[in-house]
Amino acid sequence: MTTTPDLRGGAGPADTVFHAGRMVPADQAALRVDSMALRYGLSVFEGVRLYRRTDGGLRPWLLAQHVERLRSSMDAMRLPDPGVDRIADIVGELTERNGLTDDAYCRISVSADGPGLIDAPVRSALTVTVRPMGRKRWLAGAEGMRLHVSRWQRPSADVLPTHAKSISQYAGSRVALMEAKAAGYDGCLLTTPEGHVAEAPTATLCTVHDGVLGTPPLSDGVLPGVTRAWVLAVCRPLGVPAAPSVIDAKRLGDADEVFLCGTGLEFATVRAVDATALPAWPASPVTDRIVNRYFAEVRGDAPATDVSWSPVD
């Protein structure tokens, strides 16, 4: 598995951020305490990786797809557009202002920053931050995660818009994750009301059985991940059969490979689910091919896979 060194050490938030129409010092970017974002969780966001390319320069990865999902999330949560068409220019300016030259992470949020009751008219604020970020420990140290299948569920689309990347979605996920970590696990998997496995709190689940890659369908209420879309797209040129499919927790222990993927996490192999160790771990030939292709593309050493993001499979 080809990765790059862990670049996390000592990296803090960048000095300059974009907030509500202005470039400001990070400690001056704030939402008022009575804002609708803080009262009701009216905020949507995206995380975008920036990668140092082999030929020089730092470029955002799949930015257009992330912005498309951001627009979809804004529509679902009925947040007016604060000017997201400017995001590419804002990210470029922040990268230059903060002197970033190595791998980084950009967080983009659209929040209801005005006060009001739950049905009040909304005023949106766009906030963009960029800070250094390298590999997480799962890639940097080639570690495998121990996951717990949580009793906590991913809400169904009848509860709230599951295709929206809204901060309100993450409160329950955090409870599930903290519970799993307190029990000694590295992470957890949320389930659906029907008992299917859905996703990790901040990442997509993928399995490999007999060379075929599966991932829970969006109809099971999982977030339509941008990295998920890339994985499904890149499997075709790699010759790996892949399709969304309902995943039963009991089948996870029989999988040849299990991994999580997402923008912030990138990739993490799974070595055990609850008390069941995956018999083939650490061998992960399909995952390794996907990860190697990913870093070849983000570094500019291989043509980028054509990725179409959609809120439905």
Coordinates of C-alpha atoms in Angstrom, one line a residue:
M1 CA 0.0 0.0 0.0
T2 CA 1.6 3.3 -1.1
T3 CA 1.2 6.3 1.2
T4 CA 3.1 9.4 2.2
P5 CA 4.5 10.4 5.6
D6 CA 2.2 11.4 8.4
L7 CA 2.1 15.2 8.3
R8 CA -0.1 15.8 11.3
G9 CA 2.5 16.5 13.9
G10 CA 2.3 20.0 15.3
A11 CA -0.2 21.3 12.8
G12 CA -2.8 23.7 14.1
P13 CA -5.5 25.8 12.5
A14 CA -4.4 28.2 9.8
D15 CA -4.1 31.9 10.8
T16 CA -6.5 33.2 8.2
V17 CA -10.0 32.0 7.4
F18 CA -12.9 33.1 5.2
H19 CA -16.0 33.9 7.1
A20 CA -19.2 35.8 6.2
G21 CA -17.7 37.5 3.2
R22 CA -14.3 38.5 4.6
M23 CA -10.8 37.1 5.2
V24 CA -10.3 37.3 8.9
P25 CA -8.0 35.9 11.6
A26 CA -9.3 32.5 12.8
D27 CA -10.1 33.7 16.3
Q28 CA -12.4 36.4 14.8
A29 CA -14.6 34.0 12.8
A30 CA -17.6 33.3 15.0
L31 CA -21.4 32.7 15.0
R32 CA -23.5 34.5 17.6
V33 CA -24.7 32.5 20.5
D34 CA -28.4 32.9 19.6
S35 CA -27.8 32.0 15.9
M36 CA -30.2 29.5 14.3
A37 CA -27.1 27.3 13.6
L38 CA -26.4 26.9 17.3
R39 CA -30.1 26.7 18.3
Y40 CA -31.3 24.2 15.7
G41 CA -28.2 22.7 14.0
L42 CA -28.9 24.6 10.8
S43 CA -25.5 24.2 9.2
V44 CA -24.2 22.0 6.4
F45 CA -20.6 21.4 5.5
E46 CA -18.0 19.7 3.3
G47 CA -14.5 18.5 3.9
V48 CA -12.1 18.7 0.9
R49 CA -8.6 17.3 0.8
L50 CA -5.8 19.3 -0.9
Y51 CA -2.8 17.3 -2.2
R52 CA 0.7 18.2 -3.1
R53 CA 1.1 17.0 -6.7
T54 CA 4.3 15.4 -8.0
D55 CA 4.7 18.2 -10.6
G56 CA 4.3 20.9 -7.9
G57 CA 1.4 22.8 -6.5
L58 CA -1.3 22.1 -4.0
R59 CA -4.7 21.3 -5.5
P60 CA -8.1 20.4 -4.1
W61 CA -9.3 16.9 -4.8
L62 CA -12.9 16.4 -6.3
L63 CA -13.8 20.0 -5.3
A64 CA -16.6 20.2 -7.9
Q65 CA -18.3 17.1 -6.6
H66 CA -18.0 18.4 -3.0
V67 CA -19.6 21.8 -4.0
E68 CA -22.4 19.9 -5.8
R69 CA -23.1 18.0 -2.7
L70 CA -23.0 21.2 -0.6
R71 CA -25.6 22.7 -2.9
S72 CA -27.8 19.6 -2.5
S73 CA -27.4 19.8 1.3
M74 CA -28.3 23.5 1.3
D75 CA -31.4 22.8 -0.7
A76 CA -32.4 20.0 1.6
M77 CA -32.0 22.1 4.7
R78 CA -33.5 25.2 3.1
L79 CA -30.4 27.3 3.5
P80 CA -30.1 30.2 1.0
D81 CA -26.9 30.3 -1.1
P82 CA -24.3 32.7 0.4
G83 CA -22.2 32.5 -2.7
V84 CA -20.7 29.0 -3.0
D85 CA -19.7 29.6 -6.6
R86 CA -16.7 31.5 -5.1
I87 CA -15.4 28.5 -3.1
A88 CA -12.6 27.5 -5.6
D89 CA -11.2 31.1 -5.5
I90 CA -11.5 31.3 -1.8
V91 CA -9.6 28.0 -1.3
G92 CA -6.9 29.2 -3.6
E93 CA -6.5 32.5 -1.7
L94 CA -6.5 30.8 1.7
T95 CA -3.8 28.4 0.6
E96 CA -1.6 31.2 -0.5
R97 CA -2.3 33.5 2.5
N98 CA -1.5 30.7 4.9
G99 CA 1.6 29.6 3.0
L100 CA 0.5 26.0 2.6
T101 CA 2.6 23.8 0.4
D102 CA 1.9 20.3 1.6
D103 CA -1.2 18.1 2.1
A104 CA -4.1 20.0 3.7
Y105 CA -7.7 19.8 4.7
C106 CA -10.4 22.3 3.8
R107 CA -13.6 22.6 5.7
I108 CA -16.5 24.5 4.0
S109 CA -19.7 25.3 5.9
V110 CA -22.9 27.2 5.3
S111 CA -24.6 28.1 8.5
A112 CA -27.7 30.0 9.6
D113 CA -25.9 32.8 11.4
G114 CA -28.8 35.1 12.2
P115 CA -31.1 34.8 15.3
G116 CA -34.7 33.7 15.3
L117 CA -37.2 31.0 16.1
I118 CA -37.2 27.7 14.3
D119 CA -39.3 29.0 11.4
A120 CA -37.7 32.4 11.0
P121 CA -36.2 33.5 7.7
V122 CA -32.6 32.3 7.3
R123 CA -29.5 34.3 6.6
S124 CA -26.6 32.1 5.6
A125 CA -22.9 32.6 6.2
L126 CA -20.1 30.8 4.2
T127 CA -17.1 29.8 6.2
V128 CA -13.9 28.2 4.7
T129 CA -10.8 27.1 6.6
V130 CA -7.7 25.3 5.3
R131 CA -5.1 23.6 7.6
P132 CA -2.3 21.1 7.2
M133 CA -3.3 17.5 7.3
G134 CA -1.5 14.3 6.4
R135 CA -2.3 10.7 6.9
K136 CA -4.3 9.3 9.8
R137 CA -2.7 6.6 11.8
W138 CA -4.5 3.9 9.9
L139 CA -2.6 4.7 6.7
A140 CA 0.5 6.2 8.3
G141 CA 1.1 3.1 10.4
A142 CA -0.8 0.5 8.3
E143 CA -2.9 -0.3 11.4
G144 CA -6.2 -2.1 11.2
M145 CA -9.3 -0.9 13.0
R146 CA -11.4 -2.8 15.5
L147 CA -15.1 -1.9 14.9
H148 CA -18.2 -2.3 17.0
V149 CA -21.6 -2.8 15.4
S150 CA -23.5 -0.1 17.4
R151 CA -26.9 -0.3 18.9
W152 CA -27.4 3.3 17.7
Q153 CA -29.0 3.7 14.3
R154 CA -28.5 5.9 11.3
P155 CA -31.8 7.9 11.0
S156 CA -34.0 7.0 8.0
A157 CA -34.9 9.4 5.3
D158 CA -38.3 9.6 6.9
V159 CA -36.7 11.3 10.0
L160 CA -34.5 13.9 8.2
P161 CA -32.8 14.3 4.9
T162 CA -30.1 11.7 5.1
H163 CA -28.4 12.8 1.9
A164 CA -27.7 16.2 3.4
K165 CA -24.3 16.6 5.1
S166 CA -25.7 18.5 8.1
I167 CA -24.1 18.9 11.5
S168 CA -27.4 17.8 13.0
Q169 CA -26.7 14.3 11.6
Y170 CA -23.6 13.9 13.7
A171 CA -24.9 14.2 17.3
G172 CA -26.1 10.7 17.4
S173 CA -23.0 9.4 15.5
R174 CA -20.8 11.0 18.1
V175 CA -22.7 9.3 21.0
A176 CA -22.2 5.9 19.2
L177 CA -18.5 6.5 18.6
M178 CA -17.8 7.6 22.2
E179 CA -19.7 4.6 23.5
A180 CA -17.6 2.2 21.2
K181 CA -14.3 3.8 22.2
A182 CA -15.2 3.6 25.9
A183 CA -15.6 -0.2 25.3
G184 CA -12.1 -0.4 23.8
Y185 CA -12.9 -0.2 20.0
D186 CA -11.4 2.1 17.5
G187 CA -14.7 3.0 15.9
C188 CA -18.2 1.8 15.2
L189 CA -20.8 1.0 12.6
L190 CA -24.3 2.4 12.7
T191 CA -27.2 0.3 11.6
T192 CA -30.5 1.0 9.9
P193 CA -34.0 0.6 11.5
E194 CA -34.2 -2.7 9.5
G195 CA -31.0 -4.0 11.1
H196 CA -28.7 -3.5 8.1
V197 CA -25.2 -2.1 8.5
A198 CA -25.2 1.5 7.3
E199 CA -21.9 3.4 7.8
A200 CA -19.3 4.6 10.3
P201 CA -19.9 8.0 12.0
T202 CA -17.7 9.8 9.4
A203 CA -16.9 7.2 6.8
T204 CA -18.4 4.8 4.2
L205 CA -18.2 1.0 4.8
C206 CA -16.9 -1.2 2.0
T207 CA -16.5 -5.0 2.0
V208 CA -14.9 -7.5 -0.4
H209 CA -16.3 -11.0 -0.8
D210 CA -14.6 -13.2 -3.4
G211 CA -13.2 -10.2 -5.2
V212 CA -16.5 -8.3 -5.4
L213 CA -16.7 -5.0 -3.6
G214 CA -19.9 -4.0 -1.9
T215 CA -21.1 -0.9 0.0
P216 CA -24.4 -0.2 1.6
P217 CA -27.0 1.4 -0.8
L218 CA -28.0 5.0 -0.4
S219 CA -31.5 3.7 0.1
D220 CA -30.3 2.5 3.5
G221 CA -29.9 6.1 4.6
V222 CA -26.2 6.4 4.2
L223 CA -24.6 9.7 3.3
P224 CA -23.8 9.8 -0.4
G225 CA -20.1 10.1 0.0
V226 CA -17.8 11.7 -2.6
T227 CA -15.0 9.2 -1.8
R228 CA -17.7 6.5 -2.0
A229 CA -18.6 7.7 -5.5
W230 CA -14.9 7.7 -6.5
V231 CA -14.4 4.1 -5.2
L232 CA -17.4 2.8 -7.1
A233 CA -16.1 4.6 -10.3
V234 CA -12.5 3.5 -10.0
C235 CA -13.4 -0.2 -9.6
R236 CA -14.4 -0.4 -13.2
P237 CA -11.0 0.5 -14.7
L238 CA -9.3 -1.6 -12.0
G239 CA -11.4 -4.6 -13.1
V240 CA -13.0 -5.0 -9.7
P241 CA -16.8 -5.9 -9.7
A242 CA -18.5 -3.4 -7.5
A243 CA -22.1 -2.4 -6.6
P244 CA -24.1 -1.1 -3.7
S245 CA -25.6 -4.0 -1.8
V246 CA -27.4 -4.5 1.6
I247 CA -24.9 -5.6 4.2
D248 CA -25.8 -7.9 7.1
A249 CA -23.6 -7.5 10.2
K250 CA -23.2 -11.3 10.3
R251 CA -21.5 -11.3 6.9
L252 CA -18.8 -8.8 8.0
G253 CA -16.9 -11.5 9.7
D254 CA -16.9 -13.7 6.6
A255 CA -15.5 -10.9 4.4
D256 CA -12.1 -11.2 2.7
E257 CA -11.6 -7.5 3.3
V258 CA -13.4 -4.7 5.0
F259 CA -12.4 -1.0 4.9
L260 CA -13.7 2.4 5.6
C261 CA -13.2 5.4 3.3
G262 CA -13.9 9.1 3.4
T263 CA -12.3 12.5 2.7
G264 CA -10.8 13.1 6.2
L265 CA -10.1 9.4 6.9
E266 CA -9.0 8.6 3.4
F267 CA -8.8 4.8 3.9
A268 CA -8.6 2.4 6.9
T269 CA -8.6 -1.4 6.8
V270 CA -10.6 -3.2 9.4
R271 CA -9.0 -6.2 11.3
A272 CA -12.0 -7.1 13.5
V273 CA -15.7 -6.5 13.9
D274 CA -16.8 -7.0 17.5
A275 CA -15.3 -10.3 18.7
T276 CA -14.7 -11.6 15.2
A277 CA -11.3 -11.1 13.6
L278 CA -11.1 -11.0 9.8
P279 CA -9.3 -14.2 8.9
A280 CA -7.4 -12.7 5.9
W281 CA -6.3 -9.5 7.6
P282 CA -3.7 -7.9 7.0
A283 CA -3.8 -9.2 3.5
S284 CA -6.0 -6.7 1.5
P285 CA -5.2 -6.9 -2.2
V286 CA -8.3 -5.2 -3.5
T287 CA -8.1 -2.4 -0.9
D288 CA -4.4 -1.9 -1.7
R289 CA -5.1 -1.5 -5.4
I290 CA -7.7 1.1 -4.7
V291 CA -5.5 3.0 -2.3
N292 CA -2.5 2.9 -4.6
R293 CA -4.7 4.2 -7.5
Y294 CA -6.1 6.9 -5.2
F295 CA -2.7 8.4 -4.3
A296 CA -1.5 8.1 -7.9
E297 CA -4.5 10.2 -9.0
V298 CA -4.3 12.8 -6.3
R299 CA -0.6 13.3 -6.9
G300 CA -1.2 13.7 -10.6
D301 CA 0.7 10.5 -11.5
A302 CA -2.3 8.8 -13.1
P303 CA -5.3 10.2 -15.0
A304 CA -8.2 11.2 -12.7
T305 CA -11.2 8.9 -12.8
D306 CA -14.4 10.5 -14.0
V307 CA -16.6 10.8 -11.0
S308 CA -20.3 11.8 -11.0
W309 CA -21.8 12.5 -7.6
S310 CA -25.5 11.8 -7.0
P311 CA -27.8 11.7 -4.0
V312 CA -29.2 8.4 -5.3
D313 CA -27.6 5.2 -6.6

